[in-house]
Short mmCIF file of C-alpha atoms and ligand atoms in Angstrom, two decimals:
data_model
loop_
_atom_site.label_atom_id
_atom_site.label_comp_id
_atom_site.label_asym_id
_atom_site.label_seq_id
_atom_site.Cartn_x
_atom_site.Cartn_y
_atom_site.Cartn_z
CA MET A 2 -32.73 1.71 70.95
CA THR A 3 -35.83 -0.43 72.88
CA ASP A 4 -34.62 -0.98 76.77
CA GLN A 5 -34.90 -5.02 76.31
CA THR A 6 -33.32 -5.21 80.25
CA LYS A 7 -36.78 -2.72 81.20
CA ILE A 8 -38.36 -5.28 79.24
CA ASN A 9 -38.19 -7.81 80.76
CA ALA A 10 -38.15 -6.12 84.22
CA VAL A 11 -41.69 -5.52 83.24
CA TRP A 12 -42.59 -9.09 82.28
CA LYS A 13 -41.61 -10.07 84.95
CA ARG A 14 -43.52 -7.47 86.60
CA LEU A 15 -47.18 -9.01 84.92
CA ALA A 16 -46.28 -12.09 85.06
CA GLU A 17 -45.72 -12.04 89.56
CA MET A 18 -49.22 -9.49 89.62
CA PRO A 19 -52.79 -11.68 91.36
CA HIS A 20 -54.84 -12.90 89.07
CA ARG A 21 -58.73 -11.28 89.98
CA THR A 22 -61.53 -12.72 88.84
CA LEU A 23 -63.73 -10.22 86.30
CA SER A 24 -66.19 -10.45 89.15
CA GLU A 25 -63.98 -8.76 91.33
CA LEU A 26 -63.14 -6.00 88.49
CA PHE A 27 -66.30 -4.60 88.63
CA ALA A 28 -67.04 -5.03 92.16
CA ASN A 29 -63.86 -3.06 92.85
CA ASP A 30 -63.82 -0.53 90.59
CA ALA A 31 -68.02 0.68 89.99
CA ASP A 32 -65.93 3.14 86.62
CA ARG A 33 -65.17 -0.24 84.77
CA VAL A 34 -67.87 -0.39 81.67
CA ALA A 35 -65.77 3.24 81.16
CA ASN A 36 -62.44 2.85 81.76
CA LEU A 37 -62.60 0.28 79.47
CA SER A 38 -64.24 0.96 76.60
CA GLN A 39 -64.72 3.57 74.15
CA ARG A 40 -66.61 4.68 71.20
CA ILE A 41 -65.00 5.52 67.56
CA GLU A 42 -66.82 7.82 65.29
CA ALA A 43 -66.61 10.00 62.68
CA ASP A 44 -68.64 11.64 59.71
CA LEU A 45 -66.83 11.02 56.46
CA GLY A 46 -68.46 13.46 54.61
CA GLU A 47 -70.34 12.09 51.71
CA LEU A 48 -68.13 8.43 52.15
CA GLY A 49 -70.44 7.82 55.30
CA GLN A 50 -69.71 7.31 59.00
CA VAL A 51 -67.54 5.08 61.24
CA GLY A 52 -68.80 4.18 64.20
CA MET A 53 -67.94 1.38 66.91
CA LEU A 54 -68.44 0.40 70.29
CA LEU A 55 -64.84 -0.96 72.14
CA ASP A 56 -65.49 -2.99 74.92
CA TRP A 57 -62.62 -4.75 76.84
CA SER A 58 -64.71 -4.44 80.49
CA LYS A 59 -65.22 -8.17 80.12
CA THR A 60 -61.47 -8.64 79.87
CA HIS A 61 -58.78 -9.47 82.87
CA LEU A 62 -56.70 -5.57 82.14
CA ASP A 63 -56.82 -2.98 84.84
CA ASP A 64 -54.64 -0.67 86.27
CA ALA A 65 -52.06 -2.02 87.45
CA LEU A 66 -51.47 -4.20 84.57
CA LEU A 67 -53.03 -0.85 82.01
CA HIS A 68 -50.16 0.71 83.70
CA ALA A 69 -47.26 -2.06 83.02
CA PHE A 70 -48.07 -2.22 79.98
CA GLU A 71 -47.78 1.43 78.96
CA GLU A 72 -44.49 1.27 80.47
CA MET A 73 -43.45 -1.87 78.50
CA ALA A 74 -45.18 0.40 74.83
CA ASP A 75 -42.41 3.25 76.08
CA ALA A 76 -39.10 0.69 76.67
CA SER A 77 -39.76 -0.52 72.94
CA GLU A 78 -40.07 2.13 72.28
CA PHE A 79 -43.72 1.74 70.27
CA ALA A 80 -43.99 5.59 69.24
CA SER A 81 -41.19 5.88 67.26
CA ALA A 82 -42.32 2.58 65.46
CA ARG A 83 -45.56 3.96 65.34
CA GLU A 84 -43.98 6.85 63.19
CA ALA A 85 -41.02 5.23 61.38
CA LEU A 86 -44.34 3.22 60.36
CA PHE A 87 -46.12 5.69 59.18
CA SER A 88 -43.54 8.00 57.45
CA GLY A 89 -41.91 5.66 55.77
CA GLY A 90 -39.31 3.89 58.56
CA ILE A 91 -37.52 0.10 57.94
CA VAL A 92 -39.93 -0.93 60.09
CA ASN A 93 -39.26 -4.42 57.54
CA PRO A 94 -35.85 -4.78 58.53
CA THR A 95 -34.67 -8.17 57.00
CA GLU A 96 -36.50 -6.91 54.15
CA GLY A 97 -35.12 -3.58 54.42
CA ARG A 98 -37.98 -2.23 53.51
CA PRO A 99 -40.65 -0.04 55.23
CA ALA A 100 -44.99 -0.84 55.05
CA THR A 101 -46.62 1.30 53.14
CA HIS A 102 -49.66 0.00 53.13
CA GLY A 103 -51.18 3.77 55.11
CA ALA A 104 -50.50 5.18 52.42
CA MET A 105 -52.75 3.52 50.16
CA ARG A 106 -55.38 5.74 52.26
CA GLY A 107 -53.26 8.10 52.88
CA SER A 108 -51.21 7.68 55.36
CA GLY A 109 -47.93 7.94 54.74
CA THR A 110 -45.05 10.54 53.07
CA ASP A 111 -46.28 13.00 50.69
CA ALA A 112 -44.46 11.31 48.12
CA ASP A 113 -45.80 7.55 48.84
CA VAL A 114 -49.10 9.06 49.55
CA GLU A 115 -49.25 10.88 45.90
CA GLU A 116 -47.96 7.73 44.29
CA ALA A 117 -50.81 5.71 45.92
CA GLN A 118 -53.40 7.98 44.73
CA ALA A 119 -52.11 7.78 41.04
CA LEU A 120 -51.75 4.53 41.41
CA LEU A 121 -55.30 3.78 42.20
CA ALA A 122 -56.37 6.88 40.41
CA ARG A 123 -55.82 4.73 36.93
CA MET A 124 -57.07 1.41 38.77
CA GLY A 125 -59.88 3.23 39.09
CA MET A 126 -60.37 4.70 35.77
CA LEU A 127 -60.35 1.08 34.43
CA VAL A 128 -63.24 -0.46 36.81
CA GLU A 129 -64.97 2.43 35.67
CA ALA A 130 -64.15 1.41 31.90
CA ILE A 131 -65.19 -1.26 32.47
CA HIS A 132 -68.94 -0.99 34.20
CA GLU A 133 -69.20 1.09 30.81
CA GLY A 134 -68.38 -1.81 28.58
CA ALA A 135 -64.93 -0.35 27.72
CA LEU A 136 -64.01 -4.49 27.64
CA GLY A 137 -68.04 -5.31 26.54
CA GLU A 138 -69.81 -6.85 28.01
CA VAL A 139 -68.89 -7.95 32.11
CA LYS A 140 -70.66 -10.14 34.10
CA HIS A 141 -68.19 -12.17 36.24
CA LEU A 142 -64.46 -11.71 36.89
CA ILE A 143 -62.77 -14.53 38.22
CA HIS A 144 -59.84 -13.53 40.24
CA ILE A 145 -57.03 -15.59 40.59
CA GLY A 146 -54.44 -15.39 43.99
CA ILE A 147 -54.15 -16.60 46.87
CA GLY A 148 -53.05 -15.93 50.60
CA GLY A 149 -52.75 -12.21 50.95
CA SER A 150 -53.83 -11.41 47.47
CA ALA A 151 -57.17 -13.72 48.20
CA LEU A 152 -58.60 -13.18 51.65
CA GLY A 153 -59.38 -9.87 51.41
CA PRO A 154 -60.70 -9.05 48.49
CA ALA A 155 -62.58 -12.56 49.35
CA LEU A 156 -63.73 -11.30 52.56
CA ALA A 157 -64.92 -7.15 51.48
CA ILE A 158 -66.58 -8.98 48.21
CA ASP A 159 -68.88 -11.12 51.14
CA ALA A 160 -68.78 -8.92 53.39
CA LEU A 161 -69.78 -5.42 51.02
CA THR A 162 -71.85 -7.03 48.33
CA ARG A 163 -74.52 -8.55 49.92
CA ASP A 164 -77.61 -6.01 48.31
CA LEU A 165 -75.99 -4.83 45.12
CA LYS A 166 -72.97 -7.07 43.61
CA LEU A 167 -72.22 -4.97 40.11
CA ILE A 168 -70.02 -7.55 39.11
CA ASP A 169 -70.26 -11.37 39.60
CA VAL A 170 -66.94 -12.09 41.58
CA HIS A 171 -65.15 -15.57 41.77
CA VAL A 172 -61.75 -15.35 44.10
CA VAL A 173 -59.70 -18.51 43.06
CA SER A 174 -57.48 -19.08 45.23
CA ASN A 175 -56.26 -23.03 45.90
CA ILE A 176 -54.05 -24.84 43.52
CA ASP A 177 -56.54 -27.93 43.85
CA GLY A 178 -58.35 -27.51 40.04
CA LEU A 179 -61.78 -28.15 42.05
CA ALA A 180 -61.89 -24.05 43.31
CA LEU A 181 -61.15 -23.56 39.85
CA GLU A 182 -63.03 -25.55 37.78
CA GLN A 183 -66.73 -24.40 40.88
CA ALA A 184 -65.97 -20.33 39.20
CA PHE A 185 -66.45 -22.18 35.66
CA ALA A 186 -69.32 -23.46 36.18
CA ALA A 187 -70.89 -20.36 37.33
CA CYS A 188 -69.14 -17.65 35.36
CA ASP A 189 -70.08 -17.48 30.33
CA PRO A 190 -66.67 -17.39 29.38
CA ALA A 191 -67.81 -14.56 26.23
CA THR A 192 -68.31 -12.41 29.70
CA THR A 193 -65.45 -13.61 31.89
CA LEU A 194 -62.44 -11.30 32.76
CA ILE A 195 -59.45 -12.86 34.70
CA ALA A 196 -57.63 -10.97 37.52
CA ILE A 197 -54.24 -12.67 38.26
CA ALA A 198 -53.43 -11.05 41.82
CA SER A 199 -49.54 -11.71 42.68
CA LYS A 200 -47.52 -9.38 44.49
CA THR A 201 -44.51 -11.98 43.58
CA PHE A 202 -45.99 -12.02 40.14
CA THR A 203 -43.89 -16.01 40.46
CA THR A 204 -47.11 -18.42 43.18
CA THR A 205 -47.45 -21.59 41.76
CA GLU A 206 -50.92 -22.66 43.50
CA THR A 207 -51.63 -18.05 41.47
CA ILE A 208 -49.90 -18.71 38.21
CA THR A 209 -50.99 -22.64 37.31
CA ASN A 210 -54.49 -21.27 38.40
CA ALA A 211 -54.01 -18.38 36.16
CA THR A 212 -52.93 -20.80 33.04
CA SER A 213 -55.76 -22.83 33.29
CA ALA A 214 -57.97 -19.95 33.50
CA LEU A 215 -56.74 -18.69 30.02
CA ASN A 216 -57.53 -22.34 28.01
CA TRP A 217 -60.61 -22.25 29.52
CA LEU A 218 -61.12 -18.93 27.76
CA ALA A 219 -59.67 -20.20 24.32
CA ASP A 220 -61.50 -23.76 24.58
CA ASN A 221 -64.51 -21.35 24.72
CA GLN A 222 -64.29 -19.80 21.56
CA VAL A 223 -63.16 -16.60 23.57
CA THR A 224 -60.57 -14.78 20.86
CA ASP A 225 -57.87 -12.55 22.67
CA PRO A 226 -58.03 -14.83 25.42
CA SER A 227 -54.90 -12.51 27.45
CA GLY A 228 -57.60 -9.80 26.14
CA ARG A 229 -59.45 -11.05 28.94
CA VAL A 230 -56.72 -10.34 31.59
CA ILE A 231 -55.61 -7.66 34.14
CA ALA A 232 -53.16 -8.16 36.58
CA LEU A 233 -52.54 -7.02 40.25
CA THR A 234 -49.00 -6.91 40.78
CA ALA A 235 -46.15 -5.06 42.81
CA ASN A 236 -43.86 -7.10 39.59
CA PRO A 237 -45.26 -5.77 36.29
CA GLU A 238 -42.47 -6.76 34.41
CA GLY A 239 -42.81 -10.31 35.87
CA ALA A 240 -46.85 -10.09 34.30
CA VAL A 241 -45.53 -8.27 31.11
CA GLU A 242 -43.38 -11.45 30.49
CA TRP A 243 -46.06 -13.41 31.45
CA GLY A 244 -47.95 -12.58 28.41
CA VAL A 245 -50.34 -9.57 30.03
CA ASP A 246 -50.23 -6.15 27.94
CA GLU A 247 -49.29 -3.50 29.67
CA THR A 248 -52.08 -1.65 29.84
CA ARG A 249 -53.81 -4.23 31.48
CA ILE A 250 -51.35 -4.51 35.02
CA LEU A 251 -52.51 -2.52 38.13
CA PRO A 252 -49.88 -1.74 39.97
CA PHE A 253 -48.71 -1.62 43.47
CA PRO A 254 -45.68 -0.83 44.82
CA GLU A 255 -42.91 -3.48 46.97
CA SER A 256 -43.95 -2.02 50.03
CA VAL A 257 -47.00 -2.92 50.15
CA GLY A 258 -47.25 -5.96 52.27
CA GLY A 259 -49.38 -9.26 50.87
CA ARG A 260 -51.70 -9.13 53.67
CA TYR A 261 -51.66 -5.39 53.46
CA SER A 262 -52.50 -5.43 50.41
CA LEU A 263 -56.37 -5.48 50.16
CA TRP A 264 -55.92 -0.93 50.32
CA SER A 265 -53.41 -1.66 46.33
CA SER A 266 -55.19 -2.87 43.28
CA ILE A 267 -55.04 -6.38 44.77
CA GLY A 268 -59.00 -4.73 46.05
CA PHE A 269 -59.84 -4.00 42.04
CA PRO A 270 -62.09 -7.11 42.50
CA VAL A 271 -63.91 -4.83 45.05
CA ALA A 272 -63.76 -1.77 43.63
CA LEU A 273 -65.24 -3.54 40.63
CA ALA A 274 -68.19 -5.27 42.35
CA VAL A 275 -69.05 -2.22 44.80
CA GLY A 276 -68.00 0.35 42.77
CA MET A 277 -65.50 3.03 43.20
CA GLU A 278 -67.79 5.14 45.54
CA ASP A 279 -67.55 2.74 47.93
CA PHE A 280 -63.84 1.33 47.98
CA GLN A 281 -63.06 5.13 48.77
CA ALA A 282 -65.02 4.86 51.56
CA MET A 283 -63.07 1.61 52.60
CA LEU A 284 -60.07 3.50 52.23
CA ALA A 285 -61.40 6.15 54.72
CA GLY A 286 -62.62 4.24 57.25
CA ALA A 287 -59.02 2.65 57.34
CA GLN A 288 -57.47 6.35 57.62
CA MET A 289 -59.53 7.33 59.88
CA ILE A 290 -58.47 4.59 62.68
CA ASP A 291 -54.65 5.58 61.13
CA ASN A 292 -55.34 8.79 62.65
CA HIS A 293 -56.85 7.65 65.79
CA PHE A 294 -53.62 4.95 66.04
CA ARG A 295 -50.94 7.31 65.59
CA GLU A 296 -52.88 10.89 67.30
CA VAL A 297 -53.12 8.94 70.50
CA ASN A 298 -51.05 7.41 73.18
CA GLY A 299 -51.32 4.46 76.35
CA ARG A 300 -54.38 3.11 76.53
CA ALA A 301 -57.65 5.58 75.45
CA ASN A 302 -55.27 4.19 72.26
CA ALA A 303 -57.73 1.31 71.20
CA PRO A 304 -55.70 -1.64 69.03
CA LEU A 305 -52.25 -0.87 71.04
CA LEU A 306 -55.04 -1.78 73.82
CA ALA A 307 -56.27 -4.67 72.52
CA ALA A 308 -52.31 -5.36 71.98
CA PHE A 309 -52.19 -5.37 75.48
CA GLY A 310 -54.81 -7.75 75.89
CA ASP A 311 -53.58 -9.73 73.26
CA LEU A 312 -50.51 -10.17 74.73
CA TYR A 313 -51.43 -10.61 78.17
CA TYR A 314 -53.29 -13.43 78.15
CA SER A 315 -50.45 -15.53 75.49
CA ARG A 316 -48.49 -15.04 77.81
CA VAL A 317 -49.30 -13.99 81.07
CA ARG A 318 -52.08 -16.02 81.30
CA GLY A 319 -50.83 -19.31 78.73
CA CYS A 320 -53.55 -18.77 76.17
CA GLN A 321 -52.24 -20.70 72.98
CA THR A 322 -55.72 -19.43 70.52
CA ARG A 323 -57.13 -16.24 70.70
CA ALA A 324 -61.26 -16.74 68.61
CA VAL A 325 -63.26 -14.38 67.20
CA PHE A 326 -66.83 -14.49 66.38
CA ALA A 327 -68.36 -12.62 64.07
CA TYR A 328 -72.56 -12.65 64.18
CA ASP A 329 -72.79 -11.03 61.37
CA GLU A 330 -73.23 -13.48 57.99
CA ARG A 331 -70.85 -10.56 55.80
CA LEU A 332 -68.13 -11.25 58.37
CA ALA A 333 -67.75 -15.31 58.10
CA LEU A 334 -64.63 -14.67 56.38
CA LEU A 335 -63.31 -12.43 58.59
CA PRO A 336 -61.62 -15.22 61.37
CA ASP A 337 -60.22 -16.33 57.48
CA TYR A 338 -58.87 -13.05 57.35
CA LEU A 339 -57.02 -11.61 60.64
CA GLN A 340 -55.93 -15.64 60.88
CA GLN A 341 -53.19 -14.25 58.29
CA LEU A 342 -52.73 -11.09 59.63
CA GLU A 343 -52.34 -12.44 62.77
CA MET A 344 -50.49 -15.34 62.59
CA GLU A 345 -48.13 -14.97 59.09
CA SER A 346 -47.30 -11.30 60.72
CA ASN A 347 -46.48 -12.28 64.22
CA GLY A 348 -45.72 -16.07 64.29
CA LYS A 349 -42.54 -15.56 64.64
CA SER A 350 -39.71 -16.53 67.19
CA VAL A 351 -36.57 -14.59 66.34
CA ARG A 352 -36.67 -10.51 67.78
CA THR A 353 -35.84 -7.88 64.88
CA ASP A 354 -32.07 -7.63 67.29
CA GLY A 355 -31.65 -11.59 66.20
CA GLN A 356 -31.93 -13.00 69.65
CA PRO A 357 -34.49 -15.09 70.57
CA VAL A 358 -37.90 -14.39 71.40
CA GLU A 359 -38.97 -14.77 75.60
CA GLY A 360 -42.24 -16.49 75.73
CA THR A 361 -44.87 -16.91 72.92
CA THR A 362 -45.51 -15.21 70.04
CA ALA A 363 -48.70 -14.91 68.40
CA ALA A 364 -51.70 -16.87 69.32
CA VAL A 365 -53.16 -19.34 67.27
CA THR A 366 -56.30 -17.99 65.95
CA TRP A 367 -59.49 -18.78 65.05
CA GLY A 368 -62.87 -18.49 65.09
CA GLY A 369 -65.99 -18.48 63.07
CA VAL A 370 -69.71 -17.20 62.75
CA GLY A 371 -72.63 -17.10 65.12
CA THR A 372 -74.59 -17.87 66.32
CA ASP A 373 -73.69 -21.05 63.58
CA ALA A 374 -70.42 -22.09 66.16
CA GLN A 375 -72.57 -21.57 69.46
CA HIS A 376 -74.16 -24.81 68.66
CA ALA A 377 -71.00 -26.58 67.50
CA VAL A 378 -67.56 -25.26 69.90
CA PHE A 379 -69.20 -23.07 72.97
CA GLN A 380 -69.44 -26.02 74.40
CA LEU A 381 -65.38 -25.93 74.46
CA LEU A 382 -64.97 -21.67 75.96
CA HIS A 383 -67.74 -22.17 78.57
CA GLN A 384 -66.75 -25.97 80.35
CA GLY A 385 -63.89 -26.95 78.68
CA THR A 386 -59.86 -26.60 80.37
CA HIS A 387 -58.54 -23.84 78.06
CA LEU A 388 -58.63 -21.06 78.39
CA ILE A 389 -59.39 -18.55 75.43
CA PRO A 390 -59.84 -14.73 75.08
CA VAL A 391 -62.85 -14.39 72.80
CA ASP A 392 -63.61 -11.10 70.35
CA PHE A 393 -67.46 -10.72 69.40
CA ILE A 394 -68.09 -8.81 66.85
CA ALA A 395 -71.55 -7.72 65.39
CA SER A 396 -73.51 -4.92 64.19
CA ILE A 397 -76.60 -2.23 65.55
CA ALA A 398 -78.44 -2.22 62.34
CA PRO A 399 -79.32 -5.34 60.71
CA GLY A 400 -77.94 -6.56 57.07
CA ASP A 401 -81.53 -8.08 56.21
CA GLU A 402 -85.12 -7.66 55.88
CA LEU A 403 -86.51 -10.00 56.99
CA ASP A 404 -88.97 -9.99 60.46
CA PRO A 405 -86.66 -8.31 63.01
CA ALA A 406 -87.19 -11.35 65.15
CA HIS A 407 -83.91 -12.51 63.43
CA HIS A 408 -81.38 -9.19 64.03
CA ARG A 409 -82.85 -9.27 67.54
CA ASN A 410 -81.64 -12.65 68.14
CA LEU A 411 -78.49 -12.41 66.63
CA LEU A 412 -77.71 -9.47 68.80
CA MET A 413 -79.40 -11.19 72.03
CA ASN A 414 -77.38 -14.30 71.88
CA CYS A 415 -74.29 -12.57 71.13
CA LEU A 416 -74.09 -10.08 73.70
CA ALA A 417 -75.31 -13.95 75.75
CA GLN A 418 -72.49 -14.61 75.23
CA GLY A 419 -70.16 -12.02 76.65
CA ALA A 420 -72.29 -12.34 79.98
CA ALA A 421 -72.30 -15.89 80.13
CA LEU A 422 -68.78 -16.86 79.93
CA MET A 423 -67.41 -14.02 82.51
CA ALA A 424 -70.39 -15.13 84.91
CA GLY A 425 -70.75 -18.56 84.65
CA LYS A 426 -73.30 -20.68 86.91
CA GLN A 427 -73.00 -22.91 89.71
CA ALA A 428 -74.76 -25.77 90.43
CA ASP A 429 -74.75 -29.06 92.77
CA ASP A 430 -74.12 -31.23 89.58
CA PRO A 431 -70.74 -30.30 88.43
CA ALA A 432 -71.31 -31.27 84.98
CA ARG A 433 -73.98 -28.46 84.67
CA ALA A 434 -71.08 -25.71 85.97
CA TYR A 435 -70.20 -23.52 84.72
CA PRO A 436 -66.58 -21.84 86.38
CA GLY A 437 -67.09 -18.24 84.13
CA ASN A 438 -64.38 -15.87 84.09
CA ARG A 439 -63.83 -16.17 80.84
CA PRO A 440 -62.85 -13.13 79.50
CA SER A 441 -64.35 -11.73 75.81
CA ALA A 442 -64.18 -8.22 74.28
CA MET A 443 -66.82 -6.85 71.69
CA PHE A 444 -66.70 -4.71 68.81
CA LEU A 445 -70.87 -3.29 68.16
CA ILE A 446 -69.80 -1.57 64.77
CA ASP A 447 -73.34 0.92 64.05
CA ASP A 448 -73.12 -0.47 60.57
CA CYS A 449 -70.98 -2.80 58.43
CA ASP A 450 -70.83 -0.67 55.70
CA ALA A 451 -67.95 -0.48 53.72
CA ALA A 452 -66.47 2.43 55.92
CA THR A 453 -66.66 0.74 58.80
CA PHE A 454 -65.09 -2.13 57.96
CA GLY A 455 -61.90 -0.67 56.52
CA ALA A 456 -61.70 0.76 59.44
CA LEU A 457 -62.23 -3.08 61.78
CA ILE A 458 -59.30 -4.17 59.10
CA ALA A 459 -57.33 -1.33 59.51
CA PHE A 460 -57.85 -1.52 62.98
CA HIS A 461 -56.67 -5.05 62.88
CA GLU A 462 -54.01 -3.67 60.96
CA HIS A 463 -52.29 -1.57 63.57
CA ARG A 464 -53.63 -4.05 67.04
CA THR A 465 -50.65 -6.75 64.95
CA PHE A 466 -48.63 -3.89 64.58
CA ALA A 467 -48.65 -2.91 68.29
CA GLY A 468 -48.29 -6.38 68.98
CA ALA A 469 -44.87 -7.14 67.08
CA VAL A 470 -43.07 -3.77 68.67
CA LEU A 471 -43.89 -4.90 72.36
CA MET A 472 -42.53 -8.53 72.22
CA GLY A 473 -39.96 -6.53 69.14
CA ILE A 474 -40.54 -8.46 66.67
CA ASN A 475 -41.00 -8.58 62.28
CA PRO A 476 -45.40 -7.89 61.57
CA PHE A 477 -43.87 -7.82 57.79
CA ASP A 478 -41.74 -10.68 56.44
CA GLN A 479 -43.07 -14.38 55.94
CA PHE A 480 -39.64 -16.48 55.88
CA GLY A 481 -41.42 -19.18 57.44
CA VAL A 482 -43.54 -20.16 54.50
CA GLU A 483 -40.22 -20.61 51.96
CA LEU A 484 -39.09 -23.84 53.20
CA GLY A 485 -41.52 -26.28 52.66
CA LYS A 486 -42.40 -24.07 48.61
CA THR A 487 -38.67 -25.18 48.47
CA ILE A 488 -39.47 -29.07 48.96
CA ALA A 489 -41.96 -29.42 46.55
CA LYS A 490 -39.74 -28.04 44.00
CA GLN A 491 -37.85 -30.74 45.04
CA ILE A 492 -40.30 -33.09 44.81
CA ASP A 493 -41.20 -32.24 41.89
CA SER A 494 -37.84 -32.09 40.65
CA GLY A 495 -36.97 -35.03 41.16
CA GLU A 496 -33.68 -34.08 42.88
CA GLY A 497 -32.83 -33.42 46.50
CA GLU A 498 -33.02 -35.89 49.23
CA PHE A 499 -35.67 -37.51 51.71
CA ASP A 500 -36.49 -38.80 54.78
CA ALA A 501 -37.63 -42.58 54.73
CA SER A 502 -42.03 -41.52 55.86
CA THR A 503 -42.00 -38.64 52.81
CA ASN A 504 -39.96 -41.34 50.53
CA ALA A 505 -42.74 -44.10 50.69
CA LEU A 506 -45.10 -41.09 50.83
CA MET A 507 -44.61 -39.74 47.62
CA GLN A 508 -44.02 -43.91 46.39
CA ALA A 509 -47.71 -44.26 47.58
CA ALA A 510 -49.10 -40.94 46.31
CA GLY A 511 -47.57 -41.89 43.04
CA LEU A 512 -44.80 -39.17 42.54
CA ARG A 513 -42.29 -41.46 42.59
CA ALA A 514 -41.41 -44.89 40.95
O1 F6P B 27 -46.03 -17.17 50.80
C1 F6P B 27 -47.14 -16.02 51.26
C2 F6P B 27 -47.61 -16.04 50.91
O2 F6P B 27 -46.07 -15.34 49.87
C3 F6P B 27 -48.04 -15.13 51.17
O3 F6P B 27 -47.78 -14.14 52.19
C4 F6P B 27 -48.60 -14.07 50.17
O4 F6P B 27 -49.67 -13.01 50.93
C5 F6P B 27 -49.22 -15.11 49.54
O5 F6P B 27 -47.92 -15.71 49.65
C6 F6P B 27 -49.17 -15.13 47.75
O6 F6P B 27 -48.50 -14.47 47.60
P1 F6P B 27 -48.55 -13.20 45.96
O7 F6P B 27 -49.08 -12.58 46.58
O8 F6P B 27 -46.76 -12.69 46.13
O9 F6P B 27 -48.50 -14.13 44.91
#
C-alpha cells in the first residue's frame, strides 16, 4: 500500500528545502560530477554495444533532495510497482491490463516473452520475404498510422537509415489529404506496399487514409490493391473485417500500449527499412535499460533519478515545461516522440485511487534540434522569465562524413549551451546580463546506432513510468483524447447540441447549413 500521508509529508519537506544555486552546489561538493553522472554501457555481442554518459550534475538535485525523493519512492511502493510492470501485474488499472511492451524485448513473464518472440519471428519472416522479393519488386512502403502507431516508426527510421535504407518508407499520419498526397508523389504505385498501423483498427484518420491509399493503387492499375496491404494491429478481427488478408496481419498483444508499441509489429516499417538485425539490436539495447531499471535501486537507477529531477522542477520549482534538444539531426523527431510518450502518459489529474492529484503532473515537453534551436528559442532559455529544465542529447561519433569541423562544432555548441545556462554572465548593462543558475541534463551517447537508440527510448519509457508511480497516476490510459473524437462524430452526424461559438464556426466552415 502506498503511504499517502508520508508522500504528502515528503512533498511538504521538499517545498521547504532551501533553493541552492548550481554554483553553490558545485562549490560545496567536489565530487558532484561523479555523484550525479554515470556511464551506462553493455556489450551486446553481435548486436553491437551501448554506451552513454548521463550527467545530472547541472541540475539542482543534491543529496538532501535525493534522500527525500528516495523516501517518496519507498512510500509510493516504487519497487513493487516496477516489479508489477515486468511481471504482468495490472499496472493499467482503469483498463484492467498489464503493460507488456517490455516483453517485446525480452523483459517480462516467460509466457509474455514467448508470445512476443513468436509474433516478432512472424514479422521477421515477412520482412525477410519482402527483402527477398516474395511480394514482387518492393521499393516503397507507405506506413499509415497516427500517434503511437506513427511517431515511433518515424523517429526510428529517421534516426537509423541515414547511411542505408533498404526500403523507402513514408510515414503518413494526418487526415489532411495533403500528407498522403505527398507520399503518393514520392512513390511508384507498382512497387509500393501499404502498412496500416492501428492498435484498435478503428482510428478515423488511419482508416480514411488507408481507404484512399487503396483507391490510389486501384486508380494506378495495381491489379490486387488489397494484396499490397499489411496490417499491424492488436485487433486482427477488425483488420480482417476491413478486408486485409489474414496472412498479412501482424498482430501484437492488447497489453502493449500505443505509445509503447515501437517494439512490436508497429515497428515493421523500421525492420523493413533497417533490416531485422538492426531491429533486434534496437530491442537488445532497450532490454539492457530494462535490466538496469529493474535491478538498480535508488538514485543510481538512472531513469528514476531523471524522474526525481522532473518532479522536482515541475512540482517544487513550478516549471511548466521541459525542453529536449537533440544535437543530432538523426534525433530531430525525438521531441515529437517524447511529447506523446510523456504528455499522453502523465498528463493526468486523478490518481489511481480516484483522488485528485495534488500538484502538477507531466510538464509540457517541447524541444528541437541543435544548433538550429540556438538561433530561434534559446534567447528565452537564457534570459527569459521562465525556468525551463533542458535535456541535451548528443553523440560522440558523428553521423556525417564531412569535414570533422562540423561535428566538433556541433558538440562544442551543445556543451557550451549547458555551461552558459548554468554559469550565466554578469554585465553592467542589464539587457546583456545572463542570470545563469539554469538547469540542464546531458545524454552523451557513444553513437546513434540501433542498440543505443533502443536504450535511449526505453530509458524515457521508464523515466515516464517512474514519474507516474511517484505521482500515483496511471501512465497507460489516455481517456483525455476521447471527448474530442466523440464531438467530431456528432458534428459529422449532425446530432448533438453545440455552443454558440461552435455553431457559428460550423456554419462558417461549411459543416452545417
Ligand atoms: O487518440 C489517441 C490514440 O489512441 C493514441 O493513444 C494512439 O497512439 C493513437 O490514438 C492511435 O491509435 P491506434 O493505434 O489505435 O490507431
